[in-house]
Coordinates of C-alpha atoms in Angstrom, one line a residue:
Chain Q
M8 CA 8.9 -13.6 15.1
A9 CA 12.0 -15.0 13.5
A10 CA 11.4 -18.1 11.4
G11 CA 11.9 -19.4 7.9
A12 CA 11.3 -17.2 4.9
T13 CA 8.0 -19.1 4.3
S14 CA 6.6 -18.6 7.8
M15 CA 4.0 -16.1 6.6
F16 CA 2.6 -18.7 4.2
R17 CA 2.8 -21.4 6.7
D18 CA 0.9 -19.3 9.2
F19 CA -1.7 -18.7 6.5
L20 CA -2.0 -22.4 5.8
R21 CA -2.3 -23.4 9.4
R22 CA -5.2 -20.9 9.9
L23 CA -6.8 -22.2 6.7
L24 CA -6.6 -25.8 7.8
K25 CA -8.2 -25.0 11.1
N26 CA -11.3 -23.8 9.3
R27 CA -13.3 -27.0 8.7
L28 CA -15.7 -25.4 6.2
A29 CA -12.7 -24.0 4.2
V30 CA -11.2 -27.5 4.2
A31 CA -14.4 -29.0 2.9
G32 CA -14.5 -26.4 0.2
A33 CA -10.9 -27.2 -0.7
V34 CA -11.7 -30.9 -0.9
V35 CA -14.6 -30.2 -3.2
V36 CA -12.6 -28.0 -5.5
S37 CA -9.6 -30.4 -5.6
F38 CA -12.0 -33.3 -6.4
L39 CA -13.4 -31.3 -9.3
F40 CA -10.0 -30.6 -10.6
V41 CA -9.2 -34.3 -10.6
V42 CA -12.5 -35.1 -12.3
A43 CA -11.9 -32.4 -14.9
A44 CA -8.3 -33.5 -15.5
Y45 CA -9.1 -37.2 -15.8
P46 CA -12.7 -37.6 -16.9
S47 CA -12.2 -41.1 -18.4
A48 CA -11.2 -42.4 -15.0
F49 CA -14.7 -41.5 -13.6
A50 CA -16.9 -42.2 -16.7
R51 CA -17.3 -45.7 -17.9
H52 CA -19.3 -44.7 -21.0
D53 CA -18.8 -42.4 -24.0
P54 CA -20.8 -39.3 -23.0
S55 CA -22.3 -38.9 -26.5
R56 CA -23.1 -42.5 -27.3
I57 CA -26.8 -42.7 -28.0
D58 CA -28.6 -46.0 -27.1
V59 CA -32.3 -46.0 -27.9
R60 CA -32.9 -49.1 -25.9
K61 CA -32.0 -47.4 -22.7
I62 CA -33.9 -44.1 -22.8
L63 CA -34.5 -42.5 -19.4
E64 CA -33.4 -45.5 -17.4
P65 CA -33.3 -44.9 -13.6
P66 CA -30.0 -45.2 -11.8
S67 CA -28.6 -48.8 -11.9
A68 CA -25.3 -50.5 -11.5
D69 CA -24.3 -49.9 -15.1
H70 CA -25.6 -46.3 -15.1
P71 CA -25.2 -45.1 -11.5
L72 CA -27.0 -41.8 -12.3
G73 CA -29.3 -43.2 -14.9
T74 CA -29.6 -42.3 -18.6
D75 CA -31.1 -39.3 -20.4
E76 CA -33.7 -38.9 -23.1
L77 CA -31.3 -40.3 -25.7
G78 CA -30.1 -43.2 -23.6
R79 CA -26.7 -41.5 -22.8
D80 CA -25.1 -42.2 -19.5
V81 CA -25.7 -39.2 -17.1
L82 CA -22.7 -39.8 -15.0
S83 CA -20.4 -39.7 -18.0
R84 CA -22.0 -36.5 -19.3
M85 CA -21.7 -34.8 -15.9
V86 CA -18.0 -35.8 -15.6
H87 CA -17.3 -34.4 -19.0
G88 CA -19.5 -31.4 -18.2
A89 CA -17.3 -30.7 -15.1
R90 CA -14.4 -30.0 -17.4
I91 CA -16.4 -27.5 -19.4
S92 CA -17.6 -25.7 -16.3
M93 CA -14.1 -25.5 -14.8
E94 CA -12.7 -24.2 -18.1
V95 CA -15.4 -21.5 -18.4
G96 CA -15.1 -20.6 -14.8
F97 CA -11.3 -20.2 -14.8
V98 CA -10.9 -18.5 -18.2
A99 CA -13.8 -16.1 -17.6
T100 CA -12.5 -15.2 -14.1
G101 CA -9.0 -14.8 -15.5
I102 CA -10.2 -12.3 -18.0
A103 CA -12.2 -10.4 -15.4
T104 CA -9.3 -10.4 -12.9
A105 CA -6.9 -9.1 -15.6
I106 CA -9.2 -6.3 -16.6
G107 CA -10.0 -5.5 -13.0
L108 CA -6.3 -5.3 -12.1
V109 CA -5.4 -3.0 -14.9
V110 CA -8.3 -0.7 -14.4
G111 CA -8.1 -0.7 -10.6
L112 CA -4.3 -0.1 -10.6
I113 CA -4.5 2.8 -13.1
A114 CA -7.5 4.4 -11.4
G115 CA -6.1 4.1 -7.9
F116 CA -2.6 5.1 -8.7
Y117 CA -3.1 8.0 -11.0
G118 CA -6.2 9.4 -9.3
R119 CA -7.8 12.7 -10.3
W120 CA -9.6 12.7 -13.6
V121 CA -8.3 9.3 -14.7
D122 CA -9.8 7.8 -11.6
G123 CA -13.1 9.7 -12.2
V124 CA -13.4 8.5 -15.8
L125 CA -12.6 4.9 -15.1
M126 CA -14.8 4.6 -12.0
R127 CA -17.8 6.3 -13.8
F128 CA -17.3 3.7 -16.5
V129 CA -17.4 1.0 -13.8
D130 CA -20.6 2.5 -12.5
I131 CA -22.1 2.4 -16.0
M132 CA -21.1 -1.2 -16.5
L133 CA -22.7 -2.1 -13.1
C134 CA -26.0 -0.4 -14.2
F135 CA -26.5 -3.0 -16.9
P136 CA -28.3 -6.1 -15.7
S137 CA -25.3 -8.1 -16.7
F138 CA -27.2 -11.4 -17.3
F139 CA -29.4 -9.8 -19.9
L140 CA -26.4 -8.1 -21.4
I141 CA -24.8 -11.5 -21.7
L142 CA -27.9 -13.0 -23.2
A143 CA -28.1 -10.2 -25.8
V144 CA -24.4 -10.5 -26.8
I145 CA -24.5 -14.3 -27.0
A146 CA -27.7 -14.1 -29.1
F147 CA -25.8 -11.8 -31.4
L148 CA -22.4 -13.5 -31.6
G149 CA -23.6 -17.1 -31.3
P150 CA -23.1 -19.5 -28.5
S151 CA -19.5 -20.9 -28.7
I152 CA -17.6 -21.7 -25.6
I153 CA -15.0 -19.0 -26.4
N154 CA -17.7 -16.4 -26.7
I155 CA -19.3 -17.5 -23.4
M156 CA -15.9 -17.2 -21.6
A157 CA -15.2 -13.8 -23.1
V158 CA -18.6 -12.3 -22.5
I159 CA -18.7 -13.5 -18.9
G160 CA -15.2 -12.2 -18.3
L161 CA -16.0 -8.8 -19.9
T162 CA -19.1 -8.3 -17.8
S163 CA -17.8 -9.3 -14.4
W164 CA -14.6 -7.4 -13.8
M165 CA -16.1 -4.3 -12.1
G166 CA -15.9 -5.8 -8.6
A167 CA -12.2 -6.6 -9.1
A168 CA -11.5 -3.1 -10.4
R169 CA -13.1 -1.5 -7.3
L170 CA -11.3 -3.8 -5.0
V171 CA -7.9 -3.2 -6.6
R172 CA -8.5 0.5 -6.7
A173 CA -9.3 0.6 -3.0
E174 CA -6.1 -1.4 -2.2
T175 CA -4.0 0.8 -4.5
L176 CA -5.3 4.0 -2.8
S177 CA -4.3 2.8 0.6
L178 CA -1.0 1.2 -0.5
K179 CA 0.3 4.2 -2.4
E180 CA 0.2 6.3 0.8
R181 CA 2.4 3.8 2.6
D182 CA 5.9 4.8 3.5
F183 CA 7.5 2.1 1.5
V184 CA 6.1 3.6 -1.6
S185 CA 7.4 7.0 -0.6
A186 CA 10.8 5.3 0.0
A187 CA 10.8 3.8 -3.4
R188 CA 10.0 7.2 -4.9
A189 CA 12.8 8.8 -2.9
Q190 CA 15.1 6.1 -4.3
G191 CA 14.2 7.3 -7.8
A192 CA 11.8 4.5 -8.8
G193 CA 9.5 5.4 -11.6
N194 CA 5.7 4.9 -11.7
L195 CA 5.8 1.5 -13.4
R196 CA 8.3 0.1 -11.0
I197 CA 6.3 1.4 -8.0
I198 CA 3.1 -0.1 -9.5
F199 CA 4.5 -3.5 -10.3
R200 CA 7.1 -4.0 -7.5
H201 CA 5.4 -2.3 -4.6
I202 CA 1.7 -2.0 -5.1
L203 CA 0.6 -5.1 -7.2
P204 CA 2.3 -7.7 -5.0
N205 CA 0.6 -6.3 -1.9
A206 CA -2.8 -6.2 -3.6
L207 CA -2.8 -9.8 -4.7
A208 CA -4.2 -11.4 -1.6
P209 CA -7.6 -9.8 -1.7
I210 CA -7.8 -10.3 -5.5
L211 CA -7.1 -14.0 -5.0
V212 CA -10.2 -14.2 -2.7
W213 CA -12.2 -12.3 -5.2
A214 CA -11.2 -14.6 -8.0
T215 CA -12.1 -17.8 -6.1
L216 CA -15.6 -16.4 -5.5
G217 CA -15.6 -15.2 -9.1
V218 CA -15.1 -18.8 -10.5
A219 CA -18.2 -19.9 -8.6
G220 CA -20.2 -17.0 -10.2
A221 CA -18.9 -17.7 -13.7
I222 CA -19.8 -21.4 -13.3
L223 CA -23.3 -20.4 -12.2
V224 CA -23.7 -18.0 -15.2
E225 CA -22.5 -20.7 -17.6
S226 CA -25.0 -23.2 -16.2
S227 CA -27.8 -20.7 -16.5
L228 CA -26.9 -19.9 -20.1
S229 CA -26.7 -23.6 -21.0
F230 CA -30.0 -24.2 -19.3
L231 CA -31.6 -21.5 -21.4
G232 CA -30.1 -23.2 -24.5
I233 CA -27.7 -20.4 -25.5
G234 CA -24.7 -21.6 -23.5
V235 CA -22.8 -24.8 -24.3
Q236 CA -24.5 -26.4 -27.2
P237 CA -25.5 -30.1 -27.3
P238 CA -24.1 -32.6 -27.9
T239 CA -21.3 -31.1 -25.8
P240 CA -22.3 -31.9 -22.3
S241 CA -22.7 -29.3 -19.6
W242 CA -24.5 -29.3 -16.3
G243 CA -26.8 -26.6 -17.5
N244 CA -27.9 -28.4 -20.7
I245 CA -28.4 -31.7 -18.8
L246 CA -30.8 -29.8 -16.6
T247 CA -32.7 -28.6 -19.6
A248 CA -33.4 -32.1 -20.6
G249 CA -34.3 -32.8 -16.9
K250 CA -36.9 -30.0 -17.0
D251 CA -38.7 -31.6 -19.9
N252 CA -38.8 -35.0 -18.3
I253 CA -39.0 -34.1 -14.6
E254 CA -42.2 -36.1 -14.0
F255 CA -40.7 -39.4 -14.9
A256 CA -36.9 -38.9 -14.7
W257 CA -36.0 -37.1 -11.4
W258 CA -32.3 -38.1 -11.7
L259 CA -31.9 -36.0 -14.8
S260 CA -32.6 -32.8 -12.8
V261 CA -31.4 -33.7 -9.3
Y262 CA -27.8 -34.7 -10.0
P263 CA -26.7 -31.9 -12.2
G264 CA -28.5 -29.5 -9.9
L265 CA -26.6 -31.0 -6.9
A266 CA -23.3 -30.8 -8.8
I267 CA -23.8 -27.1 -9.4
L268 CA -24.8 -26.4 -5.9
V269 CA -21.9 -28.3 -4.4
T270 CA -19.4 -26.8 -6.7
V271 CA -20.5 -23.2 -6.1
L272 CA -20.7 -23.8 -2.4
G273 CA -17.2 -25.4 -2.5
Y274 CA -15.7 -22.3 -4.1
Y275 CA -17.5 -20.0 -1.8
L276 CA -16.3 -21.8 1.3
L277 CA -12.8 -21.9 0.1
G278 CA -12.8 -18.3 -0.9
E279 CA -14.2 -17.2 2.5
G280 CA -11.7 -19.4 4.2
I281 CA -8.8 -17.8 2.3
Q282 CA -10.1 -14.4 3.2
D283 CA -10.3 -15.2 6.9
A284 CA -6.9 -16.8 6.9
A285 CA -5.2 -14.0 5.0
D286 CA -6.9 -11.0 6.6
P287 CA -4.2 -9.3 8.7
R288 CA -6.8 -7.4 10.7
L289 CA -7.9 -10.6 12.4
K290 CA -4.3 -11.7 12.9
G291 CA -3.4 -9.1 15.6
R292 CA 0.2 -8.5 14.9
Chain P
M11 CA 27.0 30.2 -6.2
S12 CA 29.6 27.5 -6.4
R13 CA 29.0 24.1 -4.8
G14 CA 31.4 24.5 -2.0
D15 CA 30.3 27.7 -0.4
G16 CA 26.5 27.8 0.2
P17 CA 24.5 25.5 2.3
L18 CA 23.8 22.0 0.9
L19 CA 20.1 22.6 1.1
S20 CA 18.2 25.9 1.3
L21 CA 14.4 26.0 1.8
E22 CA 13.3 29.5 0.9
N23 CA 10.0 30.8 2.1
I24 CA 8.2 27.5 1.7
Y25 CA 4.5 27.1 1.9
K26 CA 2.2 24.1 1.9
F27 CA -1.5 24.1 2.2
F28 CA -3.8 21.2 2.2
P29 CA -7.4 21.9 1.1
V30 CA -10.1 20.7 3.5
R31 CA -13.4 19.5 2.2
K32 CA -15.7 22.5 1.9
S33 CA -18.7 22.6 4.2
F34 CA -21.9 23.6 2.6
F35 CA -22.4 26.5 5.0
V36 CA -18.9 27.9 4.7
A37 CA -18.0 30.2 1.8
G38 CA -14.6 29.9 0.2
T39 CA -12.2 27.0 0.5
L40 CA -10.7 26.1 3.9
R41 CA -7.0 25.2 4.0
V42 CA -4.8 23.6 6.5
H43 CA -1.7 25.7 6.8
A44 CA 0.8 22.9 7.2
V45 CA 3.9 24.9 6.4
D46 CA 3.4 28.7 6.4
G47 CA 6.5 30.4 5.0
V48 CA 9.6 28.7 6.3
S49 CA 13.2 29.4 5.4
I50 CA 16.0 27.2 6.7
D51 CA 19.4 26.1 5.6
V52 CA 21.1 22.8 6.1
P53 CA 24.9 23.0 5.8
A54 CA 26.7 20.0 4.3
G55 CA 27.7 17.4 6.8
K56 CA 25.8 19.0 9.7
T57 CA 22.6 18.1 11.5
V58 CA 19.7 20.4 11.7
G59 CA 17.1 19.4 14.3
L60 CA 13.5 20.3 13.6
V61 CA 11.4 20.2 16.7
G62 CA 7.8 20.9 17.5
E63 CA 4.5 19.5 18.7
S64 CA 2.7 17.0 16.6
G65 CA 0.8 18.6 13.7
C66 CA 3.1 21.6 13.5
G67 CA 4.2 20.7 9.9
K68 CA 7.6 19.4 10.6
T69 CA 7.1 16.1 8.7
T70 CA 5.6 18.0 5.8
L71 CA 8.6 20.3 5.7
G72 CA 10.9 17.3 5.7
R73 CA 9.2 15.7 2.8
M74 CA 9.3 18.9 0.8
A75 CA 13.0 19.2 1.5
I76 CA 13.6 16.1 -0.6
R77 CA 10.8 16.8 -3.1
L78 CA 8.6 13.9 -2.0
I79 CA 5.7 16.4 -2.0
P80 CA 5.9 19.7 -4.0
P81 CA 5.7 23.0 -2.1
D82 CA 2.8 25.4 -3.0
A83 CA 5.2 28.4 -2.9
G84 CA 8.8 29.0 -2.2
R85 CA 12.0 27.5 -3.5
V86 CA 14.0 24.3 -2.7
V87 CA 17.7 24.9 -3.5
F88 CA 20.0 21.9 -3.4
E89 CA 23.7 22.2 -4.0
G90 CA 23.1 25.7 -5.3
R91 CA 20.5 24.5 -7.8
D92 CA 16.8 25.3 -7.7
I93 CA 15.1 21.9 -7.7
T94 CA 11.6 23.2 -6.9
T95 CA 10.1 22.4 -10.3
L96 CA 12.5 19.6 -11.4
A97 CA 10.5 16.7 -12.9
G98 CA 10.9 13.4 -14.7
E99 CA 14.3 12.0 -15.4
E100 CA 16.2 15.0 -13.9
L101 CA 14.4 14.7 -10.6
R102 CA 14.9 11.0 -10.5
R103 CA 18.7 11.4 -11.0
I104 CA 19.0 13.9 -8.2
R105 CA 17.0 11.7 -5.8
S106 CA 20.0 9.5 -5.2
K107 CA 21.6 12.4 -3.3
M108 CA 18.7 12.9 -0.9
Q109 CA 17.2 10.1 1.1
I110 CA 14.7 9.7 3.9
I111 CA 14.4 7.5 7.0
F112 CA 10.8 7.0 8.2
Q113 CA 9.2 6.9 11.6
D114 CA 7.3 3.7 11.3
P115 CA 9.6 0.7 10.8
Y116 CA 6.6 -1.4 9.8
S117 CA 5.0 0.5 7.0
S118 CA 8.3 1.7 5.6
L119 CA 9.5 -1.7 4.3
N120 CA 7.6 -3.5 1.5
P121 CA 6.5 -6.8 3.1
R122 CA 6.8 -8.6 -0.2
M123 CA 10.4 -7.8 -0.9
R124 CA 13.5 -9.4 0.4
V125 CA 15.9 -7.2 2.4
R126 CA 18.5 -7.3 -0.3
D127 CA 16.0 -6.0 -2.9
I128 CA 14.8 -3.3 -0.4
V129 CA 18.3 -1.9 0.2
G130 CA 19.4 -2.5 -3.3
E131 CA 16.5 -0.9 -5.1
G132 CA 18.3 2.4 -5.6
W133 CA 21.3 0.6 -7.2
R134 CA 19.0 -1.1 -9.7
V135 CA 17.0 2.1 -10.4
H136 CA 20.2 4.1 -11.1
G137 CA 22.0 1.3 -12.9
I138 CA 24.7 1.1 -10.3
A139 CA 24.8 -2.6 -9.6
R140 CA 22.7 -5.7 -10.0
G141 CA 23.0 -9.5 -9.6
A142 CA 26.0 -10.9 -7.7
E143 CA 27.6 -7.5 -7.4
A144 CA 24.5 -6.0 -5.8
R145 CA 24.3 -8.9 -3.4
E146 CA 27.8 -8.4 -2.3
M147 CA 27.2 -4.7 -1.8
A148 CA 24.0 -5.5 0.2
W149 CA 25.9 -7.8 2.5
R150 CA 28.5 -5.2 3.2
L151 CA 25.8 -2.5 3.8
L152 CA 23.8 -4.7 6.1
R153 CA 26.9 -5.5 8.2
R154 CA 27.7 -1.8 8.3
V155 CA 24.3 -1.1 10.0
G156 CA 24.8 -3.9 12.4
L157 CA 22.8 -6.8 10.8
S158 CA 24.2 -10.1 9.8
A159 CA 24.8 -10.8 6.1
D160 CA 22.2 -13.6 6.1
A161 CA 19.5 -10.9 6.7
A162 CA 19.8 -10.2 3.0
D163 CA 17.6 -13.1 2.0
K164 CA 14.9 -12.6 4.6
Y165 CA 11.7 -10.7 4.5
P166 CA 10.9 -7.6 6.7
H167 CA 8.4 -9.4 9.0
E168 CA 11.2 -11.6 10.3
F169 CA 12.9 -8.7 12.1
S170 CA 12.2 -6.6 15.2
G171 CA 11.3 -2.9 15.1
G172 CA 14.9 -1.9 15.8
Q173 CA 16.3 -4.2 13.2
R174 CA 13.8 -3.0 10.7
Q175 CA 14.9 0.6 11.3
R176 CA 18.5 -0.6 10.6
I177 CA 17.2 -1.9 7.3
G178 CA 15.6 1.5 6.6
I179 CA 18.9 3.2 7.4
A180 CA 20.8 0.8 5.1
R181 CA 18.4 1.7 2.3
A182 CA 18.8 5.4 2.9
I183 CA 22.6 5.3 2.8
A184 CA 22.9 2.8 0.0
L185 CA 23.3 5.5 -2.6
S186 CA 25.7 7.6 -0.4
P187 CA 23.4 10.6 -0.3
R188 CA 24.5 14.0 0.7
L189 CA 21.3 14.8 2.6
V190 CA 19.2 12.4 4.7
V191 CA 15.8 13.5 6.2
A192 CA 15.4 11.5 9.4
D193 CA 11.6 11.7 10.1
E194 CA 11.2 10.8 13.8
P195 CA 13.5 7.8 13.2
V196 CA 13.5 6.6 16.8
S197 CA 10.2 7.6 18.2
A198 CA 8.6 4.2 17.4
L199 CA 11.3 2.3 19.2
D200 CA 12.1 1.3 22.8
V201 CA 14.3 3.6 24.7
S202 CA 17.2 1.2 24.8
V203 CA 17.0 0.6 21.1
Q204 CA 16.7 4.4 20.5
A205 CA 20.2 4.9 21.8
Q206 CA 21.6 2.2 19.6
I207 CA 20.0 3.7 16.5
L208 CA 21.0 7.2 17.4
N209 CA 24.6 6.1 17.7
L210 CA 24.5 4.3 14.4
L211 CA 23.1 7.4 12.7
R212 CA 26.0 9.5 14.3
D213 CA 28.7 6.9 13.2
I214 CA 27.4 6.8 9.7
Q215 CA 27.4 10.6 9.5
E216 CA 31.0 10.7 10.5
E217 CA 31.9 8.0 8.0
Y218 CA 29.8 9.3 5.0
G219 CA 29.7 13.0 5.8
M220 CA 26.1 13.5 4.9
A221 CA 23.8 16.2 6.4
Y222 CA 20.8 15.3 8.4
L223 CA 17.5 17.2 8.6
F224 CA 16.4 15.5 11.8
V225 CA 12.7 15.8 12.6
S226 CA 11.6 14.9 16.1
H227 CA 9.3 15.9 18.9
D228 CA 11.7 14.6 21.5
L229 CA 13.9 17.3 22.8
R230 CA 16.4 14.9 24.4
V231 CA 16.9 13.2 21.0
I232 CA 17.2 16.6 19.3
R233 CA 19.8 17.8 21.7
H234 CA 21.8 14.6 21.3
V235 CA 22.1 14.8 17.5
S236 CA 21.7 18.4 16.4
D237 CA 24.2 21.1 15.5
T238 CA 21.5 23.6 14.9
V239 CA 17.9 23.4 16.1
A240 CA 14.8 24.9 14.5
V241 CA 11.7 25.2 16.7
M242 CA 8.5 25.0 14.8
Y243 CA 5.0 26.0 15.9
L244 CA 1.9 25.8 13.7
G245 CA 3.8 25.8 10.4
K246 CA 6.2 28.6 11.2
L247 CA 9.7 28.7 12.7
M248 CA 9.8 30.3 16.2
E249 CA 13.5 30.1 16.8
V250 CA 16.6 28.9 15.1
S251 CA 19.7 28.6 17.2
P252 CA 22.9 26.5 17.6
A253 CA 21.8 23.5 19.7
E254 CA 24.2 24.3 22.6
D255 CA 22.8 27.9 22.9
L256 CA 19.2 26.8 22.6
F257 CA 19.4 24.3 25.4
R258 CA 21.5 26.6 27.6
E259 CA 19.2 29.6 27.1
P260 CA 16.2 29.5 24.8
I261 CA 15.2 32.9 23.5
H262 CA 11.7 32.5 22.2
P263 CA 8.9 32.1 24.8
Y264 CA 7.7 29.0 23.0
S265 CA 11.2 27.4 23.1
R266 CA 11.4 28.4 26.8
S267 CA 8.1 26.7 27.7
L268 CA 9.0 23.6 25.6
L269 CA 12.4 23.3 27.3
S270 CA 11.0 23.9 30.8
A271 CA 8.8 20.8 30.3
V272 CA 11.8 18.5 29.9
P273 CA 14.3 17.9 32.7
M274 CA 17.7 18.0 31.1
P275 CA 20.7 16.2 32.6
G276 CA 23.3 18.8 33.5
G277 CA 20.9 21.6 32.6
A278 CA 20.2 24.3 35.2
L279 CA 16.9 23.9 36.9
R280 CA 14.4 26.1 35.2
E281 CA 11.1 27.5 36.4
K282 CA 8.4 25.5 34.9
I283 CA 6.3 27.3 32.3
V284 CA 2.9 25.8 31.8
L285 CA 1.1 26.8 28.6
S286 CA -2.6 27.4 28.9
G287 CA -5.0 26.1 26.3
E288 CA -4.7 23.9 23.3
I289 CA -2.7 24.3 20.2
P290 CA -5.0 26.3 17.8
S291 CA -6.4 24.6 14.7
P292 CA -4.1 24.9 11.7
I293 CA -7.2 25.8 9.6
H294 CA -7.9 28.9 11.6
I295 CA -4.5 30.3 12.5
P296 CA -4.6 33.2 15.1
P297 CA -3.9 36.6 13.6
G298 CA -0.6 38.3 14.5
C299 CA 1.8 36.1 16.3
R300 CA 0.4 32.6 16.0
F301 CA 1.7 31.8 19.5
H302 CA 0.1 34.8 21.3
T303 CA -3.0 32.8 22.4
R304 CA -0.9 30.7 24.7
C305 CA 2.1 33.0 25.3
F306 CA 2.9 34.1 28.9
M307 CA 4.5 37.3 27.5
A308 CA 1.8 38.3 25.1
Q309 CA 1.0 42.0 24.7
R310 CA -1.7 43.7 22.7
M311 CA 0.4 44.1 19.5
C312 CA 1.1 40.3 19.4
G313 CA -2.5 39.7 18.3
E314 CA -2.1 42.2 15.5
V315 CA 1.4 42.1 14.0
S316 CA 3.1 38.9 13.0
P317 CA 6.8 39.0 14.2
L318 CA 9.5 38.2 11.7
L319 CA 12.3 35.8 12.3
R320 CA 15.3 38.1 13.1
E321 CA 18.7 37.8 14.6
C322 CA 18.4 38.4 18.3
A323 CA 21.9 37.3 19.3
P324 CA 24.9 36.4 17.1
G325 CA 23.9 33.3 15.1
R326 CA 20.5 33.1 16.9
Y327 CA 17.2 33.9 15.3
A328 CA 13.7 34.2 17.0
A329 CA 10.3 35.4 15.8
C330 CA 9.1 37.5 18.8
H331 CA 8.5 41.2 19.4
F332 CA 9.8 41.2 22.9
V333 CA 13.1 39.4 22.9

């Protein structure tokens, strides 16, 4: 049992690396990070340079994924679109996680009517078909990237809140919380020093899966024309162009579609891998 | 009452009920009678052993003694002061004088905190020490409980059960409390480790002079540590006696049956008393003496009149009509 101070983390990493699907997911996600961080290293052309001589050209050496209806390079647009997708995914999930943590900690810790009120609010939020809510709000506020991030975040925190609440309920009955109380620790100290750090592992898993969900919603919104607005590239709005030209330009639909599929799958595999590797119930102390 | 005279801690007619989810077919609210009118004193510097079967309410009583859970009725008097309804800042201040050692060495230490932060939490909360000074104090404290100073920078999962219990003890004595509730502190440990921890607890008591309310179901442990023993059954005290007297000659029929089940080194051989039946549900407590359903001495009146705890011999109290 005795080992370095990081042995718990090393254990976790070893289990994660043994899971091939999780490793595949991690590779996909890391690759996307690199693409999003250095788009110019992967795109040879300016993503918004229009060239009327090259409209809807099939994949070639110069344009590996072909060109779109305005003669722009699809690969370059997708590479720059990756950045948008990642940004939206992370910021929206960050907002959702933050709200979920606050609501879940307060509901679980204080219990009684506070818990009742907050959890009924969660139930109400879950009753809305969230995609239509997002559609309505975006239609009202206008489709800017900031609005998209905020609205996705504000409509997807309920799962996190329930998760954190459940963790808090079980953690606050543990002896180390009683011990902290006996030492004279106040509620805030107990919440931030004793409950929150122990509730972080499951919320990390939730957030990983949440990024995938947010990317999917952003793509859908962009596809419907009320997400990321042209000329800013996004996988969703490339697909829109692909839909209009699907009979003679398959590459315009297939590649962004594949990108979304692989990205979402990557996040899911990674998230599930983290969950399996971190779950102490499978560990057998 | 001045501080010096009275007992350090007095529990006066304490009650605790836990509501049970009501069934659709049952009228009224059902309650678990966890602690059902208990009065007991803990003198300064002494050890009061609290013994009883699991589920008899001894852990609940221990937690009420240091105000971790509030009693439903009765008074908790500490150092001559009624602390039953103390709250907020005042309650937090008095907590440094009363600490607890838990049964489970795994769930009692926060897995995300370093040992020095675990044992030093009280210093930080009460503004006693922080930073380098707190680290120094943590080293000293850890060595005192038999760990090496480099334990301070490790996390709880790097220790064995016995070592973890030492960390829990270090945390409990960090603030030099006057009262420590030891809630089954050795029952999760191997027998060989049990003895080490019990000796540590005794040495620390001699050094710091604190009182223990020592909760255990293990009569041998209770005998080893206690000055006074309180025997609890279904939320009520059956007998309170000096440890020596109790183990030499128990008064209450329940104490007698308990003791007859444990072979005691040096103790006279006793006739074995085998109790019939199960311990009754704490939701439906038998009328009269709650022990009469299993008592070998039970008469008709036992099912009708609840006996009071009364002095049966000098310094010895028992709740039974026939002793």
